[in-house]
C-alpha cells in the first residue's frame, strides 16, 4: 500500500470517526463491546463520584477525541477471515489509535500475538499467525509506532481462544491480540 | 535383543525434566482391516518358572500382527492342541483350522540368574516347514520388547518387509485446563502407545518433534521463553540445549538422514524461509528466499535435497530444492490440489506423503500419497482435520493427527489405505506423531 493511499484512508476514517464511535458504543453483541461495557460502567460511576466531590470542574472531563481514543485502545483483539492474513478494513481506525498511542508514549511496549484456527497444518498456521501479526505491525509502524516498541510472536493454532470445531470457535481463534508488556 | 534399549527407556522415564505421574495412556483400536487377512495361530507360550509373568508374550505378538491389519489370529479357544516346541507340532491340527502359519514358544527362567529366556519357533503350515526360531534372553521387564522382536521376525518372514514393532513414537499432548492454562507435554511410547513416558512438560506450547536418525536425540520447538525456539534433547539422559535464538519464528526442525544437519524454518529476515544448520560447525545456510511463506521442510533420503511447502504461487504447494542450488532453482511437485502441505517422501523416494485440501470450497485436510512418476494420487484418509503425517521406518504405515469426537487423536493407516488403527488418548489432545527410525 502506498503512503498516499494510507493518507487518504486516514482522512476518510477521521470523517467517519464520530459515526464509528456511536456505532461502536451501541453494538452490544460482541465480546469486545461486552468488555467495554463493564469497564465503561465502572468509569462512569467513578466520574459520577468525581462530579459530586468536585462540582463545576472541567479538568476531569474527556474530549470526544479522548473518549474515542480510549474506546479504541480497549479493543485489543482483532479478528481475521478464513485463509486471510490481512486485518479487516473495519479495524483500521482502531489500529490507528493504537499507533498514535505508541507514537505518543515512546516508552510503551506491546506484543502482537498472531493466531490461526486449527484447519490446515500446524506449521503453516504458525507462519500464517506471524503474517497476521505482521499485517498489524506494519500498519502500526506506518502510522507512527516505532519498531522497537513492538514484539511479534505467532502461536499458530496452539493457543485457541475457544475450544471446538464450530465456525464460531474458528472465527474467534483467527486473531491478533495486542498485549501490553 | 538390544538389552540397552530398556535401560534407555528407563532412564528417559526417570530423568525427564519435569517428572509427573500422569501421562496419556494410548491403546490401539483397529478401525479398518484388509479383506483377506492371513490366518495365523499364535499358541500361548508355556511358562516353566514359578509365579505369574507380568506380560503375556504371545498375546502381545497377536496384538502386533492384528494391529497392522494383514493378519487374523486364531482364537485360543479354537486351538486343538497347545504345542510349545517343534516336537509337539502336528501340521494336520492347524491345516484343519485353515491356518497358514503357526507360532509356538516357551519361557524359562535362566538357571542361576534373574533373566528369562524365550524360545520361539515359527512354521509354514502349508509347506510343513520351520521358517524361523531362536532363543531370546532378557529380564522379566523386557518381555514386551522380546515379544515385539518376535513380531518383527514373523512379519518379515510372511511379508518380506522388515517389521516396525520395536519402533517408538513421539507426540505432543495438550491438556486444556482453562483459558489461561494448558499443559503441553512431549511424550514417547512404543509404536502401539504402550509404556508412555514424559520427556518434557511446559505451560507454553511444544511443537514439531523430530527424531535424530540414531534415535538418541529429539529436536523440537518450545515456547518456554515466550518465543518459539528450537531445542535438542538427549532422550535417555534428558540433557538439552537451545540451538536457535533468531528473531521471529524459529520452527520445523528436521534432522537430515545422515545426522549431520538440521533443516529449520526461520523468519529472521521478514518471512519464513528454509534454512539448514550444520550440527558440527553450527554454520547456518539459507536454502530458500521468498517473501511468501516457505515452511515444513523434509529431507530426501540422500540428505542432499529438501522438500518443502511454499505459497509462492498463491496457495501452499510442494516444492523440492537441492542444497547449494540457487534459491530460485526449485522444482514444483504438486499441481492439482488447492493446497498441498507437509510432504515427505516414502523410503522408495517416489511416493510423496502429504496433507491435501482439494478445493477452496471444501476446507477438509486429508492425508494422501502422490507418486511423482505416474502422478497417481491415493487419498488415505476420510476425516477432515488430518495433519502431521509421519511414516513408519519400513514405509508400511503413516501415523497422523486428527480429531475424533472433538479431541486430538493419533490415527495410523497402511500405505495402500486399506488398514487403519487409532491410538485414542484417555487424557488431553494428542497430536504431531513422529515415528522413530529403526532402533536396533
XYZ file of C-alpha atoms in Angstrom:
621
model
C 0.000 0.000 0.000
C 1.365 3.431 -0.867
C 1.782 6.195 1.662
C -0.639 8.327 -0.276
C -3.437 5.802 -0.169
C -2.923 5.335 3.550
C -3.251 9.101 3.999
C -6.458 9.026 2.010
C -7.824 6.223 4.156
C -6.831 8.004 7.334
C -8.638 11.185 6.278
C -11.674 9.177 5.376
C -11.561 7.421 8.697
C -11.349 10.708 10.588
C -14.516 11.832 8.873
C -16.221 8.622 9.909
C -14.830 8.557 13.408
C -17.796 10.168 15.166
C -20.175 7.848 13.383
C -17.912 4.910 14.238
C -17.894 5.883 17.902
C -21.690 5.865 18.034
C -21.877 2.576 16.167
C -19.227 1.075 18.371
C -20.810 2.028 21.686
C -24.265 0.934 20.615
C -23.347 -2.562 19.414
C -23.806 -4.874 22.322
C -23.407 -8.338 20.876
C -19.661 -8.852 20.666
C -17.293 -9.827 23.429
C -15.151 -6.745 22.953
C -18.079 -4.429 23.473
C -19.025 -6.577 26.455
C -15.641 -5.831 27.944
C -16.110 -2.164 27.084
C -19.471 -2.203 28.795
C -18.092 -3.456 32.070
C -15.171 -1.071 32.015
C -17.447 1.742 30.880
C -19.823 1.270 33.775
C -17.016 1.328 36.328
C -15.559 4.511 34.860
C -18.961 6.218 34.765
C -19.502 5.504 38.434
C -16.102 6.922 39.302
C -16.726 10.013 37.174
C -20.034 10.321 38.984
C -18.246 10.479 42.318
C -15.808 12.985 40.861
C -18.768 15.123 39.872
C -20.102 15.044 43.423
C -16.892 15.918 45.216
C -15.686 18.470 42.734
C -18.680 20.122 41.088
C -18.082 22.619 38.345
C -14.615 21.389 37.456
C -13.942 20.536 33.821
C -10.464 19.092 34.374
C -11.775 15.526 34.779
C -13.811 15.601 31.611
C -12.581 13.978 28.435
C -12.880 15.430 24.989
C -14.747 13.494 22.320
C -11.397 12.740 20.781
C -10.020 11.317 24.034
C -13.097 9.162 24.590
C -12.760 7.878 21.076
C -9.101 7.046 21.663
C -9.786 5.304 24.963
C -12.510 3.183 23.445
C -10.255 2.248 20.553
C -7.413 1.277 22.865
C -9.716 -1.032 24.802
C -10.108 -3.165 21.718
C -7.083 -5.428 21.883
C -8.272 -8.405 19.832
C -8.586 -8.186 16.050
C -10.272 -10.976 14.107
C -9.387 -12.277 10.651
C -11.235 -14.010 7.838
C -10.508 -17.652 6.951
C -7.346 -18.071 4.849
C -6.732 -14.290 5.054
C -3.608 -12.741 6.571
C -4.608 -9.061 6.337
C -6.602 -7.428 9.110
C -10.139 -6.266 8.366
C -10.646 -2.810 6.897
C -13.108 -2.099 9.695
C -10.259 -2.330 12.234
C -8.137 0.360 10.570
C -9.379 3.265 12.624
C -8.974 1.418 15.910
C -5.459 0.363 14.958
C -4.669 3.976 14.024
C -5.439 4.964 17.621
C -3.120 2.195 18.855
C -0.392 3.514 16.546
C -0.862 7.108 17.749
C -0.831 5.948 21.363
C 2.503 4.184 20.800
C 3.894 7.207 18.963
C 2.872 9.480 21.837
C 4.243 7.153 24.531
C 7.667 6.090 23.368
C 8.337 4.043 26.500
C 5.266 1.883 25.878
C 5.940 -1.681 24.684
C 3.450 -4.134 23.220
C 3.478 -7.659 21.925
C 1.405 -8.701 18.918
C 0.314 -12.330 19.241
C -0.887 -13.900 15.997
C -3.205 -16.909 15.943
C -4.915 -19.181 13.427
C -7.813 -21.609 13.541
C -6.982 -25.314 13.565
C -7.718 -26.028 9.901
C -4.601 -26.648 7.879
C -1.239 -27.823 9.110
C 0.334 -26.573 12.326
C 3.495 -25.206 10.736
C 1.531 -23.372 8.080
C -0.718 -21.923 10.751
C 2.334 -20.835 12.741
C 3.542 -18.948 9.671
C 0.047 -17.602 8.990
C -0.266 -16.309 12.570
C 3.002 -14.474 12.110
C 1.806 -12.937 8.873
C -1.379 -11.742 10.554
C 0.614 -10.171 13.377
C 2.933 -8.596 10.798
C 0.000 -7.078 8.935
C -0.930 -5.270 12.165
C 2.729 -4.490 12.909
C 3.273 -2.837 9.538
C 0.161 -0.722 9.896
C 1.181 0.452 13.375
C 4.644 1.414 12.117
C 3.322 3.235 9.060
C 1.073 5.164 11.436
C 3.770 6.323 13.795
C 4.738 3.487 16.150
C 8.394 2.561 16.436
C 9.514 -0.964 15.519
C 11.390 -1.237 18.797
C 8.167 -0.837 20.763
C 6.602 -3.953 19.267
C 7.427 -7.625 19.652
C 5.715 -10.095 17.336
C 5.049 -13.738 18.132
C 2.871 -16.316 16.461
C 1.192 -19.137 18.333
C -0.342 -20.593 15.184
C -3.190 -22.874 16.236
C -1.573 -23.794 19.577
C -3.493 -21.349 21.783
C -7.124 -21.280 20.675
C -9.329 -18.672 22.347
C -12.245 -21.064 22.097
C -12.240 -24.861 22.029
C -14.243 -26.803 19.473
C -14.765 -27.221 15.747
C -17.590 -24.717 15.182
C -17.340 -21.828 12.721
C -17.884 -19.549 15.696
C -14.879 -21.010 17.522
C -12.777 -20.813 14.374
C -13.736 -17.165 13.912
C -12.682 -16.315 17.449
C -9.392 -18.185 17.051
C -8.267 -16.336 13.898
C -6.965 -13.269 15.655
C -4.164 -10.937 16.619
C -4.018 -9.876 20.248
C -2.348 -6.676 21.405
C -0.726 -7.425 24.761
C 0.924 -4.750 26.931
C 4.448 -5.603 28.029
C 17.791 -58.378 21.625
C 19.174 -54.990 22.428
C 19.309 -55.036 26.194
C 20.439 -51.435 26.485
C 17.194 -50.206 24.985
C 15.098 -50.939 28.023
C 17.713 -49.210 30.134
C 17.471 -46.173 27.864
C 13.727 -46.193 28.220
C 14.005 -46.445 31.963
C 16.422 -43.533 32.175
C 14.309 -41.399 29.878
C 11.357 -42.009 32.132
C 13.110 -41.110 35.350
C 15.201 -38.189 34.155
C 12.596 -36.202 32.307
C 12.797 -32.532 33.144
C 9.541 -32.230 34.938
C 8.613 -35.599 36.285
C 4.913 -36.114 36.518
C 2.866 -39.146 37.335
C 0.036 -38.879 34.859
C 0.545 -39.176 31.151
C -1.712 -40.032 28.311
C -2.231 -43.773 28.020
C -2.704 -44.714 24.434
C -4.146 -48.030 23.383
C -4.866 -49.261 19.937
C -8.259 -49.708 18.318
C -8.399 -51.261 14.883
C -10.843 -49.276 12.806
C -10.408 -50.901 9.429
C -8.684 -54.086 8.224
C -7.903 -55.857 4.957
C -10.465 -58.073 3.240
C -8.447 -61.291 3.245
C -6.139 -61.303 6.253
C -3.542 -64.058 6.606
C -4.687 -66.688 9.159
C -2.080 -67.299 11.833
C -2.142 -69.308 15.062
C -0.130 -67.880 17.944
C -0.138 -70.523 20.678
C 0.164 -69.280 24.276
C 3.825 -69.632 25.247
C 4.338 -72.116 28.050
C 5.939 -70.780 31.230
C 8.172 -73.192 33.131
C 9.004 -70.925 36.091
C 7.081 -70.140 39.257
C 4.746 -67.189 39.750
C 2.842 -65.240 37.111
C 4.645 -63.346 34.350
C 3.823 -59.660 34.052
C 3.435 -59.855 30.279
C 1.600 -62.315 28.017
C 4.180 -62.625 25.238
C 2.019 -64.480 22.731
C -0.869 -62.050 23.308
C 1.438 -59.108 22.542
C 2.538 -60.825 19.319
C -1.115 -61.425 18.357
C -1.947 -57.771 19.012
C 1.040 -56.608 16.963
C 0.103 -58.723 13.972
C -3.589 -57.824 14.081
C -2.917 -54.125 14.561
C -1.239 -53.805 11.207
C -4.345 -55.415 9.725
C -2.782 -58.016 7.468
C -3.174 -60.925 9.882
C -6.093 -62.651 11.567
C -5.051 -64.527 14.715
C -6.831 -67.756 15.631
C -8.773 -67.593 18.880
C -7.056 -69.614 21.609
C -10.273 -71.410 22.451
C -10.425 -72.866 18.928
C -6.991 -74.462 19.094
C -6.936 -78.282 19.039
C -3.562 -78.533 20.725
C -1.185 -76.186 22.529
C 2.336 -77.129 21.402
C 5.261 -75.233 22.864
C 8.033 -76.598 20.651
C 8.573 -78.353 17.328
C 8.310 -81.881 18.768
C 4.669 -81.184 19.716
C 3.608 -79.667 16.400
C 1.204 -81.683 14.206
C 0.629 -79.762 10.974
C -2.702 -81.520 10.415
C -4.159 -79.894 13.580
C -3.574 -76.490 12.034
C -4.466 -77.347 8.452
C -7.918 -78.429 9.681
C -8.294 -74.968 11.178
C -7.257 -73.355 7.855
C -4.199 -71.703 9.358
C -1.334 -70.634 7.097
C 1.224 -70.014 9.837
C 1.943 -71.183 13.387
C 3.989 -69.615 16.165
C 4.849 -71.585 19.313
C 7.208 -70.887 22.194
C 8.195 -71.398 25.783
C 9.620 -69.202 28.506
C 12.120 -70.470 31.072
C 13.994 -68.947 33.928
C 17.705 -68.794 33.013
C 19.476 -71.041 35.527
C 21.320 -69.102 38.224
C 20.086 -65.620 37.212
C 17.101 -63.304 37.275
C 16.846 -63.434 33.473
C 14.313 -65.329 31.435
C 14.839 -66.984 28.081
C 12.146 -67.078 25.457
C 12.354 -69.778 22.814
C 10.079 -69.389 19.817
C 9.571 -71.345 16.565
C 7.646 -70.231 13.509
C 6.135 -72.639 10.960
C 4.631 -72.551 7.484
C 1.669 -74.959 7.738
C 1.124 -75.452 4.003
C 4.757 -76.193 3.256
C 5.181 -78.060 6.569
C 8.437 -76.378 7.397
C 10.005 -74.329 10.163
C 10.749 -70.791 8.927
C 12.484 -69.307 11.968
C 13.332 -69.900 15.590
C 15.731 -68.685 18.265
C 16.176 -68.144 21.973
C 15.993 -64.555 23.275
C 17.220 -63.688 26.752
C 16.335 -60.697 28.899
C 14.900 -59.551 32.196
C 11.228 -60.021 33.032
C 10.668 -56.309 32.402
C 11.901 -56.810 28.830
C 9.298 -59.431 27.900
C 7.352 -56.820 25.944
C 10.457 -55.931 23.918
C 11.098 -59.631 23.282
C 7.501 -60.100 22.109
C 7.872 -57.187 19.634
C 11.145 -58.742 18.393
C 9.293 -61.969 17.648
C 6.559 -59.997 15.843
C 9.260 -58.449 13.666
C 10.521 -61.885 12.652
C 7.036 -63.199 11.866
C 6.126 -60.079 9.879
C 9.326 -60.193 7.823
C 9.034 -63.940 7.159
C 5.493 -63.555 5.820
C 5.561 -60.174 4.068
C 9.222 -59.809 3.148
C 9.198 -56.363 4.783
C 11.159 -55.545 7.912
C 8.827 -55.266 10.907
C 8.498 -51.985 12.806
C 7.092 -53.422 16.045
C 10.134 -52.426 18.115
C 9.939 -48.811 16.968
C 8.624 -45.955 19.062
C 6.627 -42.805 18.545
C 6.902 -39.326 19.954
C 3.968 -36.956 20.127
C 2.696 -33.815 21.839
C -0.140 -33.880 24.370
C -2.053 -30.715 25.205
C -4.167 -30.847 28.308
C -6.531 -27.902 28.421
C -7.338 -26.843 31.980
C -8.888 -23.401 31.465
C -8.474 -20.484 29.032
C -5.369 -19.371 30.942
C -3.770 -22.770 31.472
C -2.894 -25.633 29.149
C -0.245 -28.228 29.942
C 1.882 -29.242 26.973
C 3.874 -32.464 27.144
C 6.324 -34.127 24.806
C 5.868 -37.869 25.254
C 7.363 -41.025 23.831
C 5.889 -44.515 23.755
C 6.100 -47.843 21.963
C 4.643 -47.683 18.458
C 1.366 -49.017 19.891
C 1.061 -46.337 22.583
C 2.231 -48.570 25.431
C 4.806 -47.512 28.040
C 4.348 -43.780 27.531
C 6.941 -41.523 29.146
C 7.047 -37.755 29.539
C 10.176 -36.160 28.062
C 9.234 -32.523 28.645
C 6.360 -30.621 30.194
C 5.601 -26.934 29.878
C 2.747 -24.463 30.223
C 3.877 -22.967 26.898
C 3.379 -24.760 23.573
C 5.672 -27.576 22.436
C 5.710 -28.419 18.707
C 7.300 -30.396 15.917
C 9.248 -33.272 17.498
C 11.825 -34.762 15.098
C 13.895 -37.880 15.857
C 17.591 -37.915 15.131
C 18.398 -40.762 12.727
C 20.151 -42.652 15.537
C 17.033 -42.454 17.702
C 19.092 -40.991 20.540
C 18.033 -37.341 20.327
C 14.948 -35.310 19.583
C 14.693 -31.789 18.184
C 11.560 -29.776 18.894
C 10.140 -26.284 19.247
C 9.355 -24.962 22.708
C 7.786 -21.596 23.585
C 9.159 -21.725 27.147
C 10.944 -18.365 26.723
C 7.672 -16.888 25.342
C 9.101 -17.244 21.840
C 9.327 -20.305 19.580
C 12.882 -21.626 19.754
C 14.468 -24.932 18.701
C 15.954 -27.327 21.261
C 17.757 -30.665 21.060
C 17.289 -33.145 23.888
C 19.014 -36.432 24.592
C 16.203 -38.911 25.074
C 17.992 -41.146 27.590
C 19.586 -38.506 29.824
C 17.175 -35.590 29.390
C 20.131 -33.271 28.718
C 19.028 -30.490 26.403
C 20.291 -27.360 24.734
C 18.676 -24.466 22.925
C 20.126 -24.360 19.440
C 18.402 -21.326 17.907
C 17.661 -17.812 19.088
C 16.995 -15.921 15.877
C 14.472 -13.076 15.733
C 10.873 -14.013 14.933
C 9.770 -17.531 14.106
C 12.147 -20.494 14.685
C 10.320 -23.717 13.794
C 10.050 -27.064 11.958
C 13.338 -28.739 12.901
C 14.023 -31.790 10.701
C 17.095 -33.938 11.087
C 18.921 -34.891 7.885
C 19.044 -38.682 7.333
C 22.848 -38.606 7.662
C 22.503 -36.914 11.045
C 24.848 -34.008 10.301
C 22.347 -31.209 9.735
C 19.084 -29.786 10.940
C 16.684 -28.173 8.477
C 14.513 -25.474 10.019
C 12.285 -22.508 9.298
C 13.376 -19.004 10.320
C 11.678 -15.692 9.582
C 14.544 -13.554 10.839
C 14.619 -11.664 7.533
C 10.904 -10.976 7.491
C 9.205 -14.031 6.015
C 9.560 -17.741 6.799
C 12.311 -19.376 4.733
C 14.038 -22.761 4.864
C 17.497 -22.887 6.456
C 19.938 -25.683 7.234
C 22.182 -25.624 10.282
C 25.283 -27.814 10.309
C 25.241 -29.504 13.711
C 29.022 -29.817 13.860
C 30.106 -26.338 12.759
C 26.836 -24.525 13.625
C 27.096 -22.872 10.211
C 23.694 -21.659 9.013
C 22.841 -21.846 5.317
C 19.792 -20.173 3.814
C 18.117 -22.571 1.378
C 15.054 -20.676 0.155
C 14.447 -16.945 -0.096
C 10.941 -15.839 -0.910
C 8.721 -13.078 0.537
C 5.809 -15.518 0.920
C 5.668 -18.462 3.340
C 8.140 -21.344 2.878
C 7.888 -23.982 5.624
C 7.585 -27.697 6.532
C 10.979 -28.936 5.286
C 11.693 -32.657 4.930
C 14.753 -34.397 3.536
C 15.289 -36.717 0.619
C 16.965 -39.988 1.635
C 20.379 -38.888 0.312
C 20.378 -35.787 2.601
C 21.045 -33.628 -0.483
C 17.652 -32.105 -1.207
C 14.805 -30.635 0.784
C 11.106 -30.955 0.089
C 9.085 -28.022 1.410
C 5.791 -26.178 1.219
C 5.656 -22.735 -0.345
C 2.955 -20.171 -1.032
C 4.940 -18.664 -3.891
C 2.209 -19.378 -6.416
C -0.543 -18.097 -4.141
C -1.549 -21.230 -2.257
C 0.527 -23.857 -0.442
C 2.138 -26.337 -2.856
C 5.054 -28.758 -2.533
C 8.477 -28.000 -3.996
C 11.917 -29.543 -3.922
C 15.293 -27.824 -3.857
C 18.834 -29.159 -3.847
C 21.175 -27.865 -1.154
C 23.568 -25.385 -2.699
C 21.262 -24.580 -5.602
C 20.063 -21.050 -6.284
C 17.023 -20.255 -4.189
C 15.102 -19.801 -7.452
C 16.054 -23.233 -8.757
C 13.122 -25.114 -7.260
C 11.127 -27.970 -8.710
C 7.385 -27.949 -8.157
C 5.988 -31.382 -7.205
C 2.243 -30.795 -6.727
C -0.293 -29.112 -9.006
C -3.841 -30.408 -8.882
C -4.781 -29.529 -5.306
C -5.986 -26.229 -3.861
C -3.466 -26.703 -1.050
C -0.811 -29.414 -0.690
C 1.193 -29.254 2.521
C 3.582 -31.040 4.894
C 5.131 -33.505 2.433
C 7.753 -36.212 2.838
C 8.979 -38.997 0.614
C 8.476 -42.653 1.499
C 11.693 -44.696 1.697
C 11.184 -45.542 -2.031
C 11.851 -41.896 -2.957
C 8.968 -41.902 -5.431
C 5.834 -41.721 -3.338
C 5.202 -38.431 -1.571
C 3.019 -38.458 1.550
C 1.341 -35.099 2.102
C -1.637 -33.228 3.515
C -4.148 -32.291 0.871
C -7.033 -29.850 0.560
C -8.646 -30.487 -2.810
C -10.696 -27.344 -3.338
C -11.132 -23.859 -1.930
C -14.788 -24.536 -1.204
C -14.139 -27.696 0.807
C -11.787 -26.981 3.723
C -11.068 -30.642 4.516
C -7.478 -31.671 5.043
C -6.612 -35.321 4.368
C -3.523 -37.498 4.090
C -2.639 -38.542 0.541
C 0.185 -40.164 -1.403
C 1.357 -38.821 -4.759
C 3.537 -40.982 -6.996
C 5.722 -38.344 -8.656
C 6.448 -40.615 -11.647
C 2.959 -41.848 -12.501
C 1.235 -38.813 -10.870
C -1.274 -41.206 -9.347
C -2.797 -39.920 -6.112
C -4.243 -42.108 -3.361
C -6.121 -40.339 -0.590
C -5.577 -42.459 2.516
C -7.948 -40.848 4.995
C -11.553 -39.732 5.081
C -11.637 -37.437 8.105
C -11.437 -33.657 7.761
C -8.698 -32.322 10.050
C -5.830 -34.679 9.253
C -2.289 -33.373 9.626
C 1.300 -34.149 10.672
C 1.806 -37.420 8.746
C 4.800 -39.468 9.892
C 5.934 -42.600 8.071
C 6.997 -45.841 9.814
C 10.659 -46.579 9.045
C 9.681 -49.613 6.966
C 7.360 -47.433 4.867
C 4.354 -49.627 5.632
C 2.180 -47.194 7.586
C 1.597 -43.494 8.141
C 0.638 -42.114 11.538
C -1.068 -38.727 11.668
C -3.005 -36.407 13.928
C -6.734 -35.902 13.524
C -9.824 -35.032 15.547
C -12.277 -37.617 16.868
C -15.294 -36.503 18.932
C -13.672 -33.092 19.271
C -10.415 -34.413 20.663
C -6.989 -34.783 19.138
C -6.113 -38.421 18.449
C -3.424 -40.288 16.567
C -4.525 -42.496 13.686
C -2.413 -44.757 11.508
C -3.149 -46.003 8.019
C -1.357 -48.505 5.811
C 0.362 -47.011 2.801
C -2.253 -48.538 0.466
C -5.084 -47.102 2.566
C -6.620 -50.499 3.411
C -5.759 -50.787 7.113
C -6.387 -48.219 9.814
C -5.893 -48.183 13.545
C -6.345 -45.492 16.169
C -4.482 -44.733 19.349
C -7.046 -42.872 21.446
C -5.847 -40.962 24.456
C -7.519 -41.083 27.819
C -6.279 -37.597 28.633
C -5.877 -34.424 26.598
C -5.386 -33.763 22.915
C -2.712 -35.903 21.271
C -1.030 -34.569 18.143
C 2.088 -34.368 15.982
C 3.206 -38.011 15.954
C 6.807 -38.649 14.959
C 7.613 -42.252 14.140
C 11.114 -43.274 15.219
C 13.756 -44.736 12.926
C 14.623 -48.423 13.408
C 16.087 -48.516 16.899
C 18.053 -51.773 16.823
